[in-house]
XYZ file of C-alpha atoms in Angstrom:
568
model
C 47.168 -58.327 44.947
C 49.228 -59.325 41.928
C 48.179 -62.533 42.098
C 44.988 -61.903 42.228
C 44.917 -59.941 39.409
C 46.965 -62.297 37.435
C 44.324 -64.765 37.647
C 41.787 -62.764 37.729
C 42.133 -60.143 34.941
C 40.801 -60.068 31.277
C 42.571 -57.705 28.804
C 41.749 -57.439 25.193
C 42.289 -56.027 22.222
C 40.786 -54.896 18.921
C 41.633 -55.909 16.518
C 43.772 -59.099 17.173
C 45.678 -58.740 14.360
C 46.832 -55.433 14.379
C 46.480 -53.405 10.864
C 48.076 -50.318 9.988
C 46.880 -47.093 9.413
C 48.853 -45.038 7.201
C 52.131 -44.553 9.150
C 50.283 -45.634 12.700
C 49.288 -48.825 14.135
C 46.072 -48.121 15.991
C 44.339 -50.734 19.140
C 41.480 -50.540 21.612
C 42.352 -51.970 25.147
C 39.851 -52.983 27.513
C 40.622 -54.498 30.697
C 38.600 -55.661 33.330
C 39.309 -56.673 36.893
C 38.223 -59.165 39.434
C 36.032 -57.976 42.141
C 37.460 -56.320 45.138
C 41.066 -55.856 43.782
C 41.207 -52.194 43.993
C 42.784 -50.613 47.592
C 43.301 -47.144 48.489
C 47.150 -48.273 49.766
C 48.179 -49.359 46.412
C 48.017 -48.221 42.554
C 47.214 -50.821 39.816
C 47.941 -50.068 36.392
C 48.343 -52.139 32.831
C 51.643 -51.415 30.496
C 50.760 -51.995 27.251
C 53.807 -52.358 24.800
C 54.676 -53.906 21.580
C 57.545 -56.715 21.489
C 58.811 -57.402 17.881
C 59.881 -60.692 16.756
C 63.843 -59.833 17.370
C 62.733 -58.991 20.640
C 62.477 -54.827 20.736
C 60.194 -53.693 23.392
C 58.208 -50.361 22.473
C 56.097 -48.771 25.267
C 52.467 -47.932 23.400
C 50.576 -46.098 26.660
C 49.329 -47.421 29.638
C 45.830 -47.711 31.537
C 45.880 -46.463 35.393
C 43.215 -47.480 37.447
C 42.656 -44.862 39.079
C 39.856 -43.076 40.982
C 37.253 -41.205 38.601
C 39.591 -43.122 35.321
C 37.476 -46.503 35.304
C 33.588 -47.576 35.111
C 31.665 -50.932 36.764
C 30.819 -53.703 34.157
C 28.910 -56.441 36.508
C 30.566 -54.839 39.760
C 34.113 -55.631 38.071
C 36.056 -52.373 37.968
C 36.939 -51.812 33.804
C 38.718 -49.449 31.620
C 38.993 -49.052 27.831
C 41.478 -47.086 25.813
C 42.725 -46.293 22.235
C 46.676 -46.409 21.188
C 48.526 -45.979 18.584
C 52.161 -47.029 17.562
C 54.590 -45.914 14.796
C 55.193 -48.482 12.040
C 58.094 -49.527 10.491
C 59.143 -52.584 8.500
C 60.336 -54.345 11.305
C 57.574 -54.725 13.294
C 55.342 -56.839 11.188
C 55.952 -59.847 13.046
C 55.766 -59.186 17.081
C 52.918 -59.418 19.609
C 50.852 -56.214 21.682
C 51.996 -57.280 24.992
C 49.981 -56.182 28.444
C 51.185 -56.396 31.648
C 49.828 -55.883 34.931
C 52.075 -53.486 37.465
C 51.270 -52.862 41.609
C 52.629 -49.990 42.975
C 52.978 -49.198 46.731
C 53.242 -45.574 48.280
C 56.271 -46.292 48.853
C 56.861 -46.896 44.861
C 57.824 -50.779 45.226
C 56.122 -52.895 42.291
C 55.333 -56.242 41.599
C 54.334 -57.183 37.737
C 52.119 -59.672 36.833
C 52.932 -62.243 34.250
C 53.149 -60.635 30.599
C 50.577 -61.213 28.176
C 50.056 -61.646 24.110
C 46.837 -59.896 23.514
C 47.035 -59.141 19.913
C 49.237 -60.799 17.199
C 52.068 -58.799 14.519
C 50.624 -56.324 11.970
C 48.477 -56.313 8.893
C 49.876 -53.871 6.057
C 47.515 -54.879 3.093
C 45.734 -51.283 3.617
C 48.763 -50.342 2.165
C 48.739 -52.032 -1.240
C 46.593 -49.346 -2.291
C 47.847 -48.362 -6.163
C 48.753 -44.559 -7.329
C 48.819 -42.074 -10.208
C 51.127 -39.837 -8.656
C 51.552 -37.873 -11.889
C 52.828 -33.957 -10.957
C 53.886 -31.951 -14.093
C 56.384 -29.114 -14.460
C 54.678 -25.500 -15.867
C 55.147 -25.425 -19.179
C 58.412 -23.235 -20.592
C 57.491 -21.271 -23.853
C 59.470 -18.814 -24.705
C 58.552 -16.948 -28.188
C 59.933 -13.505 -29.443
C 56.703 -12.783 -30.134
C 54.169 -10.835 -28.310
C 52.357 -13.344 -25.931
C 48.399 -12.780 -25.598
C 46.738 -11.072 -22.522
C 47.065 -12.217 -19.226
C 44.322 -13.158 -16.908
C 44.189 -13.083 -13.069
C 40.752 -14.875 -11.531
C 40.852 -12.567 -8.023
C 38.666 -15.336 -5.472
C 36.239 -13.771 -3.076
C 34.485 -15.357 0.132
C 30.721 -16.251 -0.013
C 28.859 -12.710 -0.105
C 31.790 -10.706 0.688
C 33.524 -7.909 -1.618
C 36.268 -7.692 0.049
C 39.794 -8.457 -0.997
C 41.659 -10.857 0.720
C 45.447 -12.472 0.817
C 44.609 -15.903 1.629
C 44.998 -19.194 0.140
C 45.225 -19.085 -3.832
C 43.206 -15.625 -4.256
C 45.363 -14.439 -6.884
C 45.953 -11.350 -5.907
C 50.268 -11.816 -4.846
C 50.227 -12.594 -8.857
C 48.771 -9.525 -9.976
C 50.641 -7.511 -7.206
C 53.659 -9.209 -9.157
C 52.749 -8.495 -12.147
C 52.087 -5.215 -11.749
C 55.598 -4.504 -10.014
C 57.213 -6.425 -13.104
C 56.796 -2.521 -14.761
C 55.446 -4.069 -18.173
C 54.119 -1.772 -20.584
C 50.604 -1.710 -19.893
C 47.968 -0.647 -22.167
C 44.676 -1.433 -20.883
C 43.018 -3.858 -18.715
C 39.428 -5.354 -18.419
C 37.805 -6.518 -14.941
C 34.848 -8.550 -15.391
C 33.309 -9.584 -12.041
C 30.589 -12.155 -10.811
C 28.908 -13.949 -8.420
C 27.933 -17.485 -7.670
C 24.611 -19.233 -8.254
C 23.468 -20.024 -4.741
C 20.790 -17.459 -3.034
C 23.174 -15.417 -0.494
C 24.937 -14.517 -3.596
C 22.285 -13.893 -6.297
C 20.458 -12.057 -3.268
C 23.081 -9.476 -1.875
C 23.221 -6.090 -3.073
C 25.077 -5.205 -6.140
C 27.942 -8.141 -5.155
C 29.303 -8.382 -8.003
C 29.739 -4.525 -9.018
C 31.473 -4.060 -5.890
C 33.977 -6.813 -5.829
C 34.606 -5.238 -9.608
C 35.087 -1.882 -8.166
C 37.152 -3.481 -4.900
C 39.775 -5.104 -7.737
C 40.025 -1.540 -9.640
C 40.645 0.588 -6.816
C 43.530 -1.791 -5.571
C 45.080 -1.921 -9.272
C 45.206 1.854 -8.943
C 46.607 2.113 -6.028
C 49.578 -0.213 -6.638
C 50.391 1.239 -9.758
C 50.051 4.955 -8.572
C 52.803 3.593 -5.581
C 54.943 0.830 -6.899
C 55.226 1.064 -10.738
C 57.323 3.444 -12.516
C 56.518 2.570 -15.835
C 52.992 2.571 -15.927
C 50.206 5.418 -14.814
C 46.876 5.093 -14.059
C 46.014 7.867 -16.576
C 47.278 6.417 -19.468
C 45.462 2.387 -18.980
C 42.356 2.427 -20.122
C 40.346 0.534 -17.676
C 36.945 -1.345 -18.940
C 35.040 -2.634 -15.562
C 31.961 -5.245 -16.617
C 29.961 -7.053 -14.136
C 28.111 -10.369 -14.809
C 24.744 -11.196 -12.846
C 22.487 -14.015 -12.464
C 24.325 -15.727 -15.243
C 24.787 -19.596 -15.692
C 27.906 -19.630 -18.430
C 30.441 -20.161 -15.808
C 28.624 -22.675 -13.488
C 28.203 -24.858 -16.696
C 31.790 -24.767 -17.559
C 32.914 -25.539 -14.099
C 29.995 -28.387 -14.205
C 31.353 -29.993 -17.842
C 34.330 -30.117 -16.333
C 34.153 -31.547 -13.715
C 34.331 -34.785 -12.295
C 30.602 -35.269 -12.117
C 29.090 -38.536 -13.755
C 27.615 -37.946 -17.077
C 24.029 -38.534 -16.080
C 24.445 -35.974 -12.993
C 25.803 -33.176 -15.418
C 22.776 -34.204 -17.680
C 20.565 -33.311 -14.613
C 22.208 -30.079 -13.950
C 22.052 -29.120 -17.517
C 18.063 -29.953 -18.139
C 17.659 -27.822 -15.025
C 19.786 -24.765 -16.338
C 18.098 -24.961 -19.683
C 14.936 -25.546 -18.909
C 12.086 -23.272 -17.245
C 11.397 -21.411 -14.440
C 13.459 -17.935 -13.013
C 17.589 -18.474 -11.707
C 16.098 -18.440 -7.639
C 13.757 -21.458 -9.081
C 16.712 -23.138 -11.247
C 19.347 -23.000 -8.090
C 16.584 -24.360 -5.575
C 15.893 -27.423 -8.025
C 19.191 -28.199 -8.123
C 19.536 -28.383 -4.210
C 17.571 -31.457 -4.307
C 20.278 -33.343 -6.799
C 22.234 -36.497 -5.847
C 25.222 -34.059 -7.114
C 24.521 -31.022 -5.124
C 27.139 -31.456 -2.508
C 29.451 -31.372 -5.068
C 28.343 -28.299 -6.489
C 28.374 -26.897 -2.835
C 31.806 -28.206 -2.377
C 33.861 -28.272 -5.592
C 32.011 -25.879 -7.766
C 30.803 -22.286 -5.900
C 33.602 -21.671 -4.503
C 35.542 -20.941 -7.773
C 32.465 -18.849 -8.972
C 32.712 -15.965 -6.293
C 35.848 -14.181 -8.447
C 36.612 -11.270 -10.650
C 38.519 -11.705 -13.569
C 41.167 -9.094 -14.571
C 42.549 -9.247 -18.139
C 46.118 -7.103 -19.043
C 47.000 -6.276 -22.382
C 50.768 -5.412 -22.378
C 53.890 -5.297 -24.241
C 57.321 -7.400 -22.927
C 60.544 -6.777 -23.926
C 61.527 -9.499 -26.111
C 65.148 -10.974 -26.580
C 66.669 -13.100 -29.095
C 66.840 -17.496 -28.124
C 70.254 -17.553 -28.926
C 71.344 -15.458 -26.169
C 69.467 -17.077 -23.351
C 71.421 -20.603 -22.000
C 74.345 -18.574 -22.064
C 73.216 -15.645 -20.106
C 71.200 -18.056 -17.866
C 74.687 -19.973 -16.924
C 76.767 -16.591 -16.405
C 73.607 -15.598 -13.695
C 73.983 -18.965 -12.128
C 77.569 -18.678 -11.415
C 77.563 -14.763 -10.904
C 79.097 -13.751 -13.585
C 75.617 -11.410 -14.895
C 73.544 -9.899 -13.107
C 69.795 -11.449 -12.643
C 68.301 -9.126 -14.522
C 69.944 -9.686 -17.998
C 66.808 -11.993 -18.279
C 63.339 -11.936 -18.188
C 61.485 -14.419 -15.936
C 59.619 -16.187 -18.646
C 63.696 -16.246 -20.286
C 65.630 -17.204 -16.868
C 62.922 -20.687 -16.951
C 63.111 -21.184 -20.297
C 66.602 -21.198 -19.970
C 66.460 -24.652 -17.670
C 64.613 -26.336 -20.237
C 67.756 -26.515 -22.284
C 69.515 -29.163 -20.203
C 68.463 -32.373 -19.340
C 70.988 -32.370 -15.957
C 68.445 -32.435 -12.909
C 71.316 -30.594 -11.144
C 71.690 -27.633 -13.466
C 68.193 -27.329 -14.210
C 67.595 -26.906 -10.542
C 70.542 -24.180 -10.312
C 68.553 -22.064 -13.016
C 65.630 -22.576 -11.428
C 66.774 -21.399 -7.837
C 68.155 -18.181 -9.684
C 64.716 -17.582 -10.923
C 63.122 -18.242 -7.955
C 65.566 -15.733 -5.844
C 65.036 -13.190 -8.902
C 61.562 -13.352 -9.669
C 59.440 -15.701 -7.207
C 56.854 -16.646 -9.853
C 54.714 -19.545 -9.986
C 56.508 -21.398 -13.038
C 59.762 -21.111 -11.243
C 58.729 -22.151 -7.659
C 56.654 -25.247 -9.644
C 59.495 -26.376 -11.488
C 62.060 -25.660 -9.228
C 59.677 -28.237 -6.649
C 59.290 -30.771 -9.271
C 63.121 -31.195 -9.631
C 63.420 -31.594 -5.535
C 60.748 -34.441 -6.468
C 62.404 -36.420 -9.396
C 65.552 -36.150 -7.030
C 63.718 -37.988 -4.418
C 61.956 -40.352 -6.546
C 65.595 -41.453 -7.561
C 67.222 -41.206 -3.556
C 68.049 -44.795 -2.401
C 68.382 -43.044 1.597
C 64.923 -42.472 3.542
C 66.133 -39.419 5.116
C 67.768 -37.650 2.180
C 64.402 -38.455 0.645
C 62.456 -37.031 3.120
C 64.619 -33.754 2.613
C 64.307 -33.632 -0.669
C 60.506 -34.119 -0.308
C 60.166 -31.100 1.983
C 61.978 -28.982 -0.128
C 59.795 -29.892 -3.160
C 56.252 -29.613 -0.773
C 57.772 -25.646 -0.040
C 57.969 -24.394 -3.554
C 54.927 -26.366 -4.873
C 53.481 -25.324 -1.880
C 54.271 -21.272 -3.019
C 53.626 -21.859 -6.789
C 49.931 -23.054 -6.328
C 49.125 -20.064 -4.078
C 49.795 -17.806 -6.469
C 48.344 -19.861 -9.409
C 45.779 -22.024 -7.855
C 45.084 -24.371 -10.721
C 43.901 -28.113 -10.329
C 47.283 -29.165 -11.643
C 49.274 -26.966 -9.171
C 47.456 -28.529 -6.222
C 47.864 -32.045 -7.069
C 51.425 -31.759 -7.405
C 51.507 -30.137 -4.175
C 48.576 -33.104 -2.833
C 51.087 -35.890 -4.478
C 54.693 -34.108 -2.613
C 52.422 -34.106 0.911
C 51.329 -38.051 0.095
C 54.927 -39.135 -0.636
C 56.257 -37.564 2.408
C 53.696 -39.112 4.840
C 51.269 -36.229 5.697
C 48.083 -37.213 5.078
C 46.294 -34.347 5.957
C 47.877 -31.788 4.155
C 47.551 -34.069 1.232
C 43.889 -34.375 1.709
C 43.623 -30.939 1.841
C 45.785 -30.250 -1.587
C 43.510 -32.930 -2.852
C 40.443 -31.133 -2.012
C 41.301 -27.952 -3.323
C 42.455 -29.248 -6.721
C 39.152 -30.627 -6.901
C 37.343 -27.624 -6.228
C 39.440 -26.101 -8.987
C 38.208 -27.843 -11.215
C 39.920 -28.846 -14.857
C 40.550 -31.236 -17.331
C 38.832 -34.332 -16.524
C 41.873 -36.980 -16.861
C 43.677 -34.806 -14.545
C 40.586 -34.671 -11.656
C 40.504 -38.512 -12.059
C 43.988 -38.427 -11.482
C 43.162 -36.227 -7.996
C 40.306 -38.420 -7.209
C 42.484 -41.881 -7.725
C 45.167 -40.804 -5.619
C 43.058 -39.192 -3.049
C 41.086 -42.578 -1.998
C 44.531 -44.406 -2.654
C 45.598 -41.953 1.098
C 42.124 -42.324 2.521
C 42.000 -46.533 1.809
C 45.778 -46.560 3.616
C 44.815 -44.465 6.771
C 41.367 -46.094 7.034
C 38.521 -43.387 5.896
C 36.855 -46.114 4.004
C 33.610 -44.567 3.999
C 35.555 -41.294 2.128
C 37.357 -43.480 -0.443
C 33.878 -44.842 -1.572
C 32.921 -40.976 -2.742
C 36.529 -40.279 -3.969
C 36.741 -43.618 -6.057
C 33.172 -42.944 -7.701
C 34.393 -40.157 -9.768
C 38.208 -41.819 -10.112
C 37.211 -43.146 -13.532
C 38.146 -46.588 -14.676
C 41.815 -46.748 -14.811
C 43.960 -49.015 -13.019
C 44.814 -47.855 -10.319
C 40.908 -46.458 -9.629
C 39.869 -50.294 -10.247
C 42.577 -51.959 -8.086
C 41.745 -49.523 -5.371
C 38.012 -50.365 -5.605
C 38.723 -54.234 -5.341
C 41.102 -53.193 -1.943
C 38.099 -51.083 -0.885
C 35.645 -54.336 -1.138
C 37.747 -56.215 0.514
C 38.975 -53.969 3.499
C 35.477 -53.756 4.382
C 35.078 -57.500 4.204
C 33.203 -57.899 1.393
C 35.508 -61.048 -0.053
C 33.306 -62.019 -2.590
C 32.519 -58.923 -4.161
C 36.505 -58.092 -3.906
C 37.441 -61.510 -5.892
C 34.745 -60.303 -8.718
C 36.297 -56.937 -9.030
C 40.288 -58.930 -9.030
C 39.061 -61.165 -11.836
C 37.881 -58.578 -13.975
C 40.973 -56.486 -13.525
C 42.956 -59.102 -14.571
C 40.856 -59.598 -17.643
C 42.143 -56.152 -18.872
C 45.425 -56.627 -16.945
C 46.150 -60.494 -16.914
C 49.864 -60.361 -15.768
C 49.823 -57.609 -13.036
C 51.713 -59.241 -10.172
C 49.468 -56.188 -7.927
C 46.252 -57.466 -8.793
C 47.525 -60.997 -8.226
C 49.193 -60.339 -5.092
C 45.607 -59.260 -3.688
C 43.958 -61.806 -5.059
C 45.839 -64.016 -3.289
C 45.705 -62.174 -0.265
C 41.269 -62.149 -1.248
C 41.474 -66.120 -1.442
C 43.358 -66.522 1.800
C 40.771 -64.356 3.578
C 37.776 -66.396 1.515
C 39.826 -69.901 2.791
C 40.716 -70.610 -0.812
C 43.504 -72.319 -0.808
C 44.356 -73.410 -4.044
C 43.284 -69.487 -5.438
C 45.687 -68.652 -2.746
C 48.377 -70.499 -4.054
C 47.404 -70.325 -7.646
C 47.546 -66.322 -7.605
C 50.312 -65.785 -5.289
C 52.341 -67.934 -7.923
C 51.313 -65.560 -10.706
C 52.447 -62.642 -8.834
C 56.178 -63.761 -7.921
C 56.494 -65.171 -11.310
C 55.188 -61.444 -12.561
C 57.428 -59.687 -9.498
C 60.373 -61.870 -7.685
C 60.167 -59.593 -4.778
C 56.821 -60.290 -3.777
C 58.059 -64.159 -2.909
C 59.705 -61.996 0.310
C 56.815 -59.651 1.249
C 54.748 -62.744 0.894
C 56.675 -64.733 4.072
C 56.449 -62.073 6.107
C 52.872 -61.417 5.549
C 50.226 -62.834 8.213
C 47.747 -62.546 5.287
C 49.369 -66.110 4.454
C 49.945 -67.094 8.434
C 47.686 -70.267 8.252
C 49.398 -71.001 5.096
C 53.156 -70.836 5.846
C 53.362 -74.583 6.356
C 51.530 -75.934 3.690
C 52.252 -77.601 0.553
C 50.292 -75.439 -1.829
C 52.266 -72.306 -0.174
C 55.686 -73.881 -0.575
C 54.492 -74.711 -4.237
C 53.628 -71.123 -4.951
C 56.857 -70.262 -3.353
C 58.753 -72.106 -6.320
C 60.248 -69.819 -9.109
């Protein structure tokens, strides 16, 4: 039976080159067998596993053919299945390796011969270029009495109900309100989203305003001591069928100019809001609105008007450093003080000291932000992958914390960019989808939209990068991204137009050059080959390494124009 199906079998794979997939190696396996083969008496099953050049066997799954697991292609019994592998470095070189195994009831097996059905691993997915640009919350201390604060409270579609969930708001206010401020009045101006379940249910915005006052109330009446109800004077306004909002969120937004210009002739032209919202249901741009824009709509806005307690600058390293090594209490210093406080010291190690004081003291946003972006420049300066990876999660925890309780744009890329860097792609998809819907400045949504395709290019949702990298903007990272999008999708010639243009506005990027290269070895362009992949060690040294191990160049390895390129 074994050598039957030795001679008889056909296994494939797709693709033959393997190609990775963010940190996974992914292959389809279809096997067929001859005729007959199959007996009740005995099992027959295919081991698929991976051998690396060095000669490491790793088991990737296995296809059992057994009854009810396999279909008939021309009366030949066959079987297809999908695996996956983990990547790492060392693996590049190595072959997918199948092997035939006959098992008896007795569990004696014979193997048939092993063989290569699919050749090392392609990693250019993974040249994709980044932003990754997360900012610490500003520190501004003044002894001066800041302005109001503001809390947008987030509401579901056509609900007035308060909820706890991701980046409402309302753990802020809560916050705030237990912070005991002097508090002198406060203003609660509610609204409601421009799409018809929303301009169409009862009263929605009145009641979410009403929903926000009676919880305000109720948490001062039970948890503040130095506030009462009776004294605030509360001003409730409510805000219907109004399009101020939606146009801010629009002009600022990631939206193409000529799609904003289409929202805004709508808006400002005739016809009644129902008419307005269903004309803009037939624009290219209204799954963005849907998506990215609504959302934030649905909110109340509460305003405070309070006064701190304000304290004197040169008092506040010192006190911060007694707190830090418990020789104060926490609470010789205000929050907004304690943070400012870290500010003062360039040392990564003290600043994230303060920071973890402020954090146990006060849990605010500022604090938990900050205190993640130090775990981050730590790891962006770790040599060891696992002290990294520590160092990551700690910083994905408190970013994680700060943008739920101030879910800004800014706050959820930083978060998005800690998820990306650690290797979770779909938490970072999801930060980076959030942001987005956010909305903000526009260099900063670019930023989100750059590094968002950059993950979706380098785990293979091509068809999502081409959405993300239309509103990226024209940077270059959005620009090397779009030449790796045309040619992961195959389109050479359109990738190599794209390079050469890049490298008019960027002529000694050893990036741009490497792909070119790798463009002009897919194109079989030989001398471009050789021509760019010179550029690109002379730019970067290291690249002469990544470029012998890379099966981009496999035809190439033993040519003259390749060792010529190799030169320094």
């Amino acid at each position: 039976m074994a050598k039957k199906a030795e001679k008889g079998q056909i296994i494939t794979a797709q693709p033959q080159v393997l190609m990775l997939r963010g940190n996974q190696v992914p292959v389809e396996v279809q096997a067929q067998l001859p005729k007959n083969l199959l007996r009740n008496d005995y099992r027959y099953g295919i081991r698929v596993y991976y051998k690396a050049d060095k000669g490491v066997e790793e088991h990737v799954g296995s296809l059992g053919f057994d009854f009810g697991n396999y279909g008939f292609d021309n009366g030949k019994p066959t079987m297809r299945s999908t695996f996956s592998f983990p990547y790492s470095p060392s693996k590049i070189r190595g072959q997918l390796m199948a092997q035939g195994v006959v098992s008896d009831a007795k569990g004696r097996k014979k193997y048939t011969k092993p063989k290569a059905i699919a050749q090392g691993i392609l990693t250019t997915s993974q040249l994709t270029q980044t932003v990754f640009a997360p900012a610490y919350a500003p520190e501004e201390f003044k002894n001066e009495a800041p302005g109001p604060l503001r809390f947008p409270i987030y509401f579901d579609q056509g609900l007035a109900t308060l909820r706890h969930g991701y980046g409402t708001n309302l753990q802020l206010l809560e916050e705030f309100i237990r912070s005991n401020q002097k508090t002198h009045k406060i203003e609660i101006l509610s609204t409601h989203s421009p799409d018809s379940l929303e301009t169409t249910t009862r009263n929605l915005a009145a009641r979410r305003a009403v929903a926000v006052e009676r919880f305000i109330k109720q948490k001062i009446e039970t948890e503040a001591y130095n506030n009462s109800v009776a004294k605030i004077k509360f001003d409730l306004r409510t805000l219907q069928q109004n399009w101020t909002a939606f146009l801010g969120r629009v002009q600022n937004s990631a939206l193409p100019e000529e799609q904003v210009q289409q929202i805004l002739d709508i808006v400002n032209g005739r016809g009644s809001f129902l008419e307005k919202e269903r004309k803009l249901q037939a624009l290219p741009a209204y799954d963005y609105i849907q998506m990215y824009v609504y959302p934030v709509l649905r909110y109340t806005e509460v305003t405070v008007e309070y006064q701190p307690n304000l304290r004197r600058d040169y008092e506040i390293y010192l006190l911060a450093k007694k707190v830090v090594e418990n020789r104060a209490n926490a609470d010789v210093l205000t929050a907004k003080e304690m943070q400012y406080a870290a500010t003062l010291t360039p040392l990564l190690a003290e600043k994230k000291r303060i920071y973890e004081s402020a954090v146990e003291t006060y849990m605010n946003w500022q604090s938990l932000n900050n205190l993640g972006m130090v775990y981050y420049e730590q790891a962006q300066k770790e040599l060891k992958p696992k002290v990294r990876q520590a160092l990551l999660e700690n910083a994905i925890l408190n970013l994680r914390y700060a943008a739920h309780r101030k879910p800004t744009a800014q706050q959820f890329y930083n978060l998005a960019v800690a998820h990306h860097q650690h290797g979770d792609p779909l938490e970072a998809l999801q930060s980076y989808d959030y942001a987005i819907r956010l909305g903000g400045p526009l260099p900063i949504l670019q930023q989100v939209f750059t590094d968002k395709a950059a993950l979706e290019l380098s785990i293979g949702q091509y068809d999502d990068a081409v959405g993300s990298l239309s509103y990226a903007g024209k940077g270059y990272a959005a620009q090397f991204n779009m030449t790796l999008l045309y040619f992961l999708k195959e389109n050479y010639e359109g990738a190599a137009a794209l390079g050469q243009k890049l490298l008019e506005e960027y002529p000694h990027d050893a990036n741009t050059h490497y792909l070119m290269a790798v463009i002009s070895a897919r194109s079989q362009n030989e001398e471009g080959m050789a021509l760019h992949l010179k550029q690109a060690i002379k730019a970067k040294p290291a690249l002469a390494g990544k470029a012998i191990d890379d099966l981009e160049f496999q035809q190439y390895h033993k040519s003259a124009a390749f060792a010529q390129a190799m030169k320094p």
